[in-house]
Amino acid sequence: MAGNAWRSMLSQVVGVAVRRPALCSTSLPRGMHTVTMIPGDGIGPEISSAVMKIFEAAKAPIQWEERNVTAIKGPGGKWMIPPDAKESMDKSKIGLKGPLKTPIAAGHPSMNLLLRKTFDLYANVRPCVSIEGYKTPYTDVNLVTIRENTEGEYSGIEHLIVDGVVQSIKLITEDASRRIAEYAFEYARNNQRSSVTAVHKANIMRMSDGLFLRKCREVAEAYKDIKFTEMYLDTVCLNMVQDPTEFDVLVMPNLYGDILSDLCAGLIGGLGVTPSGNIGANGVAIFESVHGTAPDIAGLDMANPTALLLSAVMMLRHMGLHGYGKKIETACFDTIRDKKVLTKDLGGNSKCSEFTADICRRVQDMD
Amino acid sequence: MAASSAVLSMSKIIKPFWGGRLGNTVKVLGPTLTSSRGKSSASPLPAKYGGRHTVTLIPGDGIGPELLNHVREVFRFSCVPVDFEVVYVNSALSTEDDINNAITAIRRNGVGLKGNIETNHIMPPSVKSRNNLLRTSLDLYANVMHCQSLPGVQTRHKDIDILIIRENTEGEYSSLEHESVSGVVESLKIITRNNSLRIADYAFRLAREKGRRRVTAVHKANIMKLGDGLFLQCCKEVASGYPDVKFDSMIVDNTTMQLVSNPEQFDVMVMPNLYGNVVSNVCAGLVGGPGLVPGANYGRDYAVFETATRNTGKSIADRNIANPTAMLLASCMMLDHLKLYDYASLIRNAILTCMNETRLHTADIGGQGTTSEVVQSIMRIIQSKGQLTTEL
């Protein structure tokens, strides 16, 4: 019993740590990786095609499989994603997703939630690095927020006790806390990060955050090469807006992660330039842009593909294709620093296609 | 008991007049409507004898004791008619006698000034946070924090002037937790209609009093549909009774993002407990740090003043480098509450002069002054105004 648990834990840890080998079906040329691309809604299709164009210019060994994700009712009345999308993801294990809209009162849960549940995406990783060409009051930001994505305050368990009294339940479990802590330390080790900070409010939520903290401490014992600190949520917020350089990797439960990851995104310039990745059990990873669908500019060639592009770069690094990742990232940053063809949200007035073309040109010039 | 029935009868008088405008809220808020932020004739007045007020002082841990000593020094120097009843709370003990004594003392005096009491989370979970216990026992339902950019302090953002009103007794801080199955812990977040209406009404009344234009409710109702949904609904109901104040709402993660890029857009913000914790710390960081912002906890009958970000400051304790500004400004808020307005403005102006003109800053805002130097400088400025003082 314990042996199985140990083995599965070990394989989980190893599965995340080991570089992804080339996933080849017999029909793919050697070295090509399949990635499921979910364009999304609104500006999703435009920015996805921008990313695919840039990857083509960089000659990255990626074979895209486009799938659409809508909620359909499966047998038994449960909402699920279309089976062909699920099959593609299970085979390729890597996905790149554009923004998905959540219609209000559609009767089905949000698409993001469905994806999360289907693939057990337990860790949300958001590296926040200041972009040289995009000025914000904060320079030298270089941190990563790792957020537990399945439980915590977002379990969705709420009750109306009596009229006028509502109770929301925050769930913290040992397994989920251990899993996220292990992922955080593995990530820190694989990406040459020096410290991991657990963010909590164990002075108020003694048992729940206390459990989370205990698990983090236990996992830290196995990673003596990485410094482990713990800090209250309010202290982190206070220090983050004064001096973000003192933070490296942050690991935390769901709600704090939501707030802090958006806070850090705000530090570097907003959701339009922030990459994000969701890591699931069984080696599945879906990288996404976290901004909205922007229906008001959809189809007008005004969208900024930076967020999706940087998420795609994160994906390349996850797959071990560091060379291509660096090339595309450098081209993107150079274009932004140059300030000649910026999209409207970055302060320019060029079109999305012009921005994309500029990056493609730079990537090709690099070869 | 007699007080509340007197107040309820007062609300019956007021109800026909306000009834049309406020509707249901009067039924719930009868008692609170009649009491102003200070004291009404129905609820107990702060302890005053022979022209001198008595205030409960809880030194707390870390930098609390030294900063409160400086407050006493400044008060003694300026001949402020306030006497302090000091109550010590030992955070290392697991019995609750100490904090109960402190709570009784605050009930007796009506007003308190406190440092933060440390919560050792190595101790078993049955030992609850002393600060939280104090707030809930005295029903200090509104935590008010005014974040203002000070001209003498270098910050990344300018022109910040945000009033943050945070629900202080329920929400995530209900301290109701249990381990249902081994390895699975549940923590309950409670939102009630009464408390939400109460805090929303407090926020709108304060906004109107201070001439503020806009109140923003911060929530996460897209995820916590019932809990934060109820809070938002209560805010909307109260907003309809204040047509001169604009009301809008924002989701908490978007709020933090907007705060770090564009904090000038916010005016008054009202929110449940945990989001209040995050937002108030972010705002305090934006205006220059935890050493600058005072905070106040108001209940119907009691008021307790402290620094806004409630830090113990263990690492800088007893080194004479802590910033006394936040605690001194909190004591000025307390003087305003006691209606000693002249003393309050005297000390406040001296603090701001020291900060902006003589630029004597402590290490946390980039200077090299010590705490005692700053306090001496403030006292010298008070003396120079011609106020009657004791020897320097």
PDB file of N, CA and C in Angstrom, chain B residues 275-329:
ATOM      1  N   TYR B 275      -9.562  39.920   1.845  1.00  0.00           N
ATOM      2  CA  TYR B 275      -9.161  40.806   0.748  1.00  0.00           C
ATOM      3  C   TYR B 275      -8.712  42.136   1.338  1.00  0.00           C
ATOM      4  N   GLY B 276      -9.346  42.516   2.436  1.00  0.00           N
ATOM      5  CA  GLY B 276      -8.937  43.737   3.110  1.00  0.00           C
ATOM      6  C   GLY B 276      -7.500  43.640   3.576  1.00  0.00           C
ATOM      7  N   ASN B 277      -7.122  42.497   4.082  1.00  0.00           N
ATOM      8  CA  ASN B 277      -5.749  42.278   4.512  1.00  0.00           C
ATOM      9  C   ASN B 277      -4.779  42.494   3.359  1.00  0.00           C
ATOM     10  N   VAL B 278      -5.083  41.872   2.217  1.00  0.00           N
ATOM     11  CA  VAL B 278      -4.195  41.978   1.055  1.00  0.00           C
ATOM     12  C   VAL B 278      -4.147  43.417   0.549  1.00  0.00           C
ATOM     13  N   VAL B 279      -5.322  43.992   0.311  1.00  0.00           N
ATOM     14  CA  VAL B 279      -5.372  45.329  -0.289  1.00  0.00           C
ATOM     15  C   VAL B 279      -4.756  46.374   0.636  1.00  0.00           C
ATOM     16  N   SER B 280      -5.003  46.265   1.938  1.00  0.00           N
ATOM     17  CA  SER B 280      -4.428  47.297   2.817  1.00  0.00           C
ATOM     18  C   SER B 280      -2.912  47.182   2.866  1.00  0.00           C
ATOM     19  N   ASN B 281      -2.380  45.968   2.808  1.00  0.00           N
ATOM     20  CA  ASN B 281      -0.926  45.841   2.795  1.00  0.00           C
ATOM     21  C   ASN B 281      -0.324  46.325   1.487  1.00  0.00           C
ATOM     22  N   VAL B 282      -1.007  46.050   0.374  1.00  0.00           N
ATOM     23  CA  VAL B 282      -0.504  46.551  -0.910  1.00  0.00           C
ATOM     24  C   VAL B 282      -0.485  48.079  -0.891  1.00  0.00           C
ATOM     25  N   CYS B 283      -1.577  48.694  -0.416  1.00  0.00           N
ATOM     26  CA  CYS B 283      -1.645  50.149  -0.387  1.00  0.00           C
ATOM     27  C   CYS B 283      -0.606  50.736   0.555  1.00  0.00           C
ATOM     28  N   ALA B 284      -0.415  50.098   1.702  1.00  0.00           N
ATOM     29  CA  ALA B 284       0.590  50.604   2.635  1.00  0.00           C
ATOM     30  C   ALA B 284       1.964  50.566   1.984  1.00  0.00           C
ATOM     31  N   GLY B 285       2.239  49.496   1.246  1.00  0.00           N
ATOM     32  CA  GLY B 285       3.510  49.399   0.547  1.00  0.00           C
ATOM     33  C   GLY B 285       3.651  50.475  -0.504  1.00  0.00           C
ATOM     34  N   LEU B 286       2.536  50.816  -1.173  1.00  0.00           N
ATOM     35  CA  LEU B 286       2.592  51.815  -2.231  1.00  0.00           C
ATOM     36  C   LEU B 286       2.908  53.208  -1.705  1.00  0.00           C
ATOM     37  N   VAL B 287       2.431  53.540  -0.492  1.00  0.00           N
ATOM     38  CA  VAL B 287       2.682  54.900  -0.001  1.00  0.00           C
ATOM     39  C   VAL B 287       3.976  55.015   0.787  1.00  0.00           C
ATOM     40  N   GLY B 288       4.681  53.932   0.979  1.00  0.00           N
ATOM     41  CA  GLY B 288       5.976  54.063   1.626  1.00  0.00           C
ATOM     42  C   GLY B 288       6.280  53.044   2.700  1.00  0.00           C
ATOM     43  N   GLY B 289       5.364  52.157   3.016  1.00  0.00           N
ATOM     44  CA  GLY B 289       5.742  51.087   3.935  1.00  0.00           C
ATOM     45  C   GLY B 289       4.921  51.043   5.204  1.00  0.00           C
ATOM     46  N   PRO B 290       5.175  49.996   6.011  1.00  0.00           N
ATOM     47  CA  PRO B 290       4.359  49.779   7.201  1.00  0.00           C
ATOM     48  C   PRO B 290       4.595  50.805   8.301  1.00  0.00           C
ATOM     49  N   GLY B 291       5.655  51.560   8.197  1.00  0.00           N
ATOM     50  CA  GLY B 291       5.951  52.504   9.261  1.00  0.00           C
ATOM     51  C   GLY B 291       5.211  53.823   9.166  1.00  0.00           C
ATOM     52  N   LEU B 292       4.396  53.983   8.128  1.00  0.00           N
ATOM     53  CA  LEU B 292       3.812  55.296   7.904  1.00  0.00           C
ATOM     54  C   LEU B 292       2.309  55.378   8.085  1.00  0.00           C
ATOM     55  N   VAL B 293       1.625  54.237   8.033  1.00  0.00           N
ATOM     56  CA  VAL B 293       0.163  54.309   7.956  1.00  0.00           C
ATOM     57  C   VAL B 293      -0.496  53.861   9.257  1.00  0.00           C
ATOM     58  N   PRO B 294      -1.364  54.715   9.824  1.00  0.00           N
ATOM     59  CA  PRO B 294      -2.079  54.308  11.028  1.00  0.00           C
ATOM     60  C   PRO B 294      -3.382  53.615  10.665  1.00  0.00           C
ATOM     61  N   GLY B 295      -3.886  52.809  11.591  1.00  0.00           N
ATOM     62  CA  GLY B 295      -5.152  52.136  11.330  1.00  0.00           C
ATOM     63  C   GLY B 295      -6.042  52.248  12.546  1.00  0.00           C
ATOM     64  N   ALA B 296      -7.344  52.125  12.326  1.00  0.00           N
ATOM     65  CA  ALA B 296      -8.276  52.214  13.433  1.00  0.00           C
ATOM     66  C   ALA B 296      -9.310  51.113  13.303  1.00  0.00           C
ATOM     67  N   ASN B 297      -9.703  50.553  14.429  1.00  0.00           N
ATOM     68  CA  ASN B 297     -10.746  49.536  14.441  1.00  0.00           C
ATOM     69  C   ASN B 297     -11.918  50.097  15.210  1.00  0.00           C
ATOM     70  N   TYR B 298     -13.038  50.289  14.534  1.00  0.00           N
ATOM     71  CA  TYR B 298     -14.202  50.878  15.193  1.00  0.00           C
ATOM     72  C   TYR B 298     -15.299  49.858  15.380  1.00  0.00           C
ATOM     73  N   GLY B 299     -15.885  49.899  16.569  1.00  0.00           N
ATOM     74  CA  GLY B 299     -17.075  49.091  16.797  1.00  0.00           C
ATOM     75  C   GLY B 299     -18.183  50.039  17.169  1.00  0.00           C
ATOM     76  N   ARG B 300     -19.303  49.510  17.558  1.00  0.00           N
ATOM     77  CA  ARG B 300     -20.384  50.401  17.941  1.00  0.00           C
ATOM     78  C   ARG B 300     -20.045  51.128  19.233  1.00  0.00           C
ATOM     79  N   ASP B 301     -19.424  50.388  20.168  1.00  0.00           N
ATOM     80  CA  ASP B 301     -19.171  50.970  21.484  1.00  0.00           C
ATOM     81  C   ASP B 301     -17.702  51.237  21.781  1.00  0.00           C
ATOM     82  N   TYR B 302     -16.825  50.594  21.054  1.00  0.00           N
ATOM     83  CA  TYR B 302     -15.403  50.691  21.389  1.00  0.00           C
ATOM     84  C   TYR B 302     -14.595  51.062  20.155  1.00  0.00           C
ATOM     85  N   ALA B 303     -13.393  51.547  20.412  1.00  0.00           N
ATOM     86  CA  ALA B 303     -12.485  51.821  19.297  1.00  0.00           C
ATOM     87  C   ALA B 303     -11.070  51.481  19.737  1.00  0.00           C
ATOM     88  N   VAL B 304     -10.350  50.796  18.873  1.00  0.00           N
ATOM     89  CA  VAL B 304      -8.960  50.444  19.188  1.00  0.00           C
ATOM     90  C   VAL B 304      -8.084  50.922  18.039  1.00  0.00           C
ATOM     91  N   PHE B 305      -6.990  51.596  18.388  1.00  0.00           N
ATOM     92  CA  PHE B 305      -6.121  52.163  17.367  1.00  0.00           C
ATOM     93  C   PHE B 305      -4.781  51.445  17.357  1.00  0.00           C
ATOM     94  N   GLU B 306      -4.227  51.265  16.174  1.00  0.00           N
ATOM     95  CA  GLU B 306      -2.950  50.560  16.028  1.00  0.00           C
ATOM     96  C   GLU B 306      -2.353  50.949  14.685  1.00  0.00           C
ATOM     97  N   THR B 307      -1.208  50.350  14.350  1.00  0.00           N
ATOM     98  CA  THR B 307      -0.654  50.606  13.014  1.00  0.00           C
ATOM     99  C   THR B 307      -1.492  49.828  12.001  1.00  0.00           C
ATOM    100  N   ALA B 308      -1.581  50.312  10.789  1.00  0.00           N
ATOM    101  CA  ALA B 308      -2.506  49.716   9.821  1.00  0.00           C
ATOM    102  C   ALA B 308      -2.128  48.302   9.424  1.00  0.00           C
ATOM    103  N   THR B 309      -0.832  48.019   9.272  1.00  0.00           N
ATOM    104  CA  THR B 309      -0.441  46.717   8.766  1.00  0.00           C
ATOM    105  C   THR B 309      -0.152  45.720   9.871  1.00  0.00           C
ATOM    106  N   ARG B 310      -0.327  46.123  11.117  1.00  0.00           N
ATOM    107  CA  ARG B 310      -0.276  45.197  12.249  1.00  0.00           C
ATOM    108  C   ARG B 310       0.964  44.317  12.255  1.00  0.00           C
ATOM    109  N   ASN B 311       2.134  44.901  12.079  1.00  0.00           N
ATOM    110  CA  ASN B 311       3.349  44.082  12.104  1.00  0.00           C
ATOM    111  C   ASN B 311       3.940  44.059  13.495  1.00  0.00           C
ATOM    112  N   THR B 312       4.513  42.926  13.859  1.00  0.00           N
ATOM    113  CA  THR B 312       5.187  42.850  15.144  1.00  0.00           C
ATOM    114  C   THR B 312       6.587  43.442  15.030  1.00  0.00           C
ATOM    115  N   GLY B 313       7.193  43.328  13.875  1.00  0.00           N
ATOM    116  CA  GLY B 313       8.529  43.899  13.676  1.00  0.00           C
ATOM    117  C   GLY B 313       9.570  43.281  14.585  1.00  0.00           C
ATOM    118  N   LYS B 314       9.532  41.967  14.722  1.00  0.00           N
ATOM    119  CA  LYS B 314      10.482  41.300  15.645  1.00  0.00           C
ATOM    120  C   LYS B 314      11.925  41.582  15.270  1.00  0.00           C
ATOM    121  N   SER B 315      12.200  41.626  13.955  1.00  0.00           N
ATOM    122  CA  SER B 315      13.599  41.739  13.535  1.00  0.00           C
ATOM    123  C   SER B 315      14.177  43.119  13.813  1.00  0.00           C
ATOM    124  N   ILE B 316      13.331  44.134  13.987  1.00  0.00           N
ATOM    125  CA  ILE B 316      13.885  45.465  14.254  1.00  0.00           C
ATOM    126  C   ILE B 316      13.584  45.934  15.670  1.00  0.00           C
ATOM    127  N   ALA B 317      13.113  45.019  16.524  1.00  0.00           N
ATOM    128  CA  ALA B 317      12.739  45.415  17.882  1.00  0.00           C
ATOM    129  C   ALA B 317      13.968  45.809  18.696  1.00  0.00           C
ATOM    130  N   ASP B 318      13.785  46.814  19.549  1.00  0.00           N
ATOM    131  CA  ASP B 318      14.816  47.261  20.500  1.00  0.00           C
ATOM    132  C   ASP B 318      16.110  47.717  19.839  1.00  0.00           C
ATOM    133  N   ARG B 319      16.048  48.115  18.595  1.00  0.00           N
ATOM    134  CA  ARG B 319      17.277  48.594  17.945  1.00  0.00           C
ATOM    135  C   ARG B 319      17.192  50.079  17.627  1.00  0.00           C
ATOM    136  N   ASN B 320      16.135  50.704  18.063  1.00  0.00           N
ATOM    137  CA  ASN B 320      15.980  52.147  17.873  1.00  0.00           C
ATOM    138  C   ASN B 320      15.940  52.548  16.396  1.00  0.00           C
ATOM    139  N   ILE B 321      15.484  51.640  15.527  1.00  0.00           N
ATOM    140  CA  ILE B 321      15.404  52.002  14.111  1.00  0.00           C
ATOM    141  C   ILE B 321      13.979  51.962  13.581  1.00  0.00           C
ATOM    142  N   ALA B 322      13.021  51.604  14.441  1.00  0.00           N
ATOM    143  CA  ALA B 322      11.647  51.506  13.954  1.00  0.00           C
ATOM    144  C   ALA B 322      11.098  52.894  13.642  1.00  0.00           C
ATOM    145  N   ASN B 323      10.137  52.954  12.742  1.00  0.00           N
ATOM    146  CA  ASN B 323       9.539  54.226  12.361  1.00  0.00           C
ATOM    147  C   ASN B 323       8.368  54.524  13.288  1.00  0.00           C
ATOM    148  N   PRO B 324       8.445  55.612  14.056  1.00  0.00           N
ATOM    149  CA  PRO B 324       7.365  55.872  15.016  1.00  0.00           C
ATOM    150  C   PRO B 324       6.140  56.524  14.399  1.00  0.00           C
ATOM    151  N   THR B 325       6.242  56.890  13.119  1.00  0.00           N
ATOM    152  CA  THR B 325       5.173  57.675  12.493  1.00  0.00           C
ATOM    153  C   THR B 325       3.809  57.008  12.578  1.00  0.00           C
ATOM    154  N   ALA B 326       3.746  55.712  12.204  1.00  0.00           N
ATOM    155  CA  ALA B 326       2.448  55.035  12.149  1.00  0.00           C
ATOM    156  C   ALA B 326       1.777  55.034  13.516  1.00  0.00           C
ATOM    157  N   MET B 327       2.531  54.699  14.545  1.00  0.00           N
ATOM    158  CA  MET B 327       1.943  54.626  15.881  1.00  0.00           C
ATOM    159  C   MET B 327       1.553  56.011  16.380  1.00  0.00           C
ATOM    160  N   LEU B 328       2.380  57.021  16.088  1.00  0.00           N
ATOM    161  CA  LEU B 328       2.042  58.370  16.527  1.00  0.00           C
ATOM    162  C   LEU B 328       0.810  58.893  15.806  1.00  0.00           C
ATOM    163  N   LEU B 329       0.717  58.602  14.492  1.00  0.00           N
ATOM    164  CA  LEU B 329      -0.479  59.027  13.771  1.00  0.00           C
ATOM    165  C   LEU B 329      -1.711  58.284  14.280  1.00  0.00           C
TER     166      LEU B 329
END
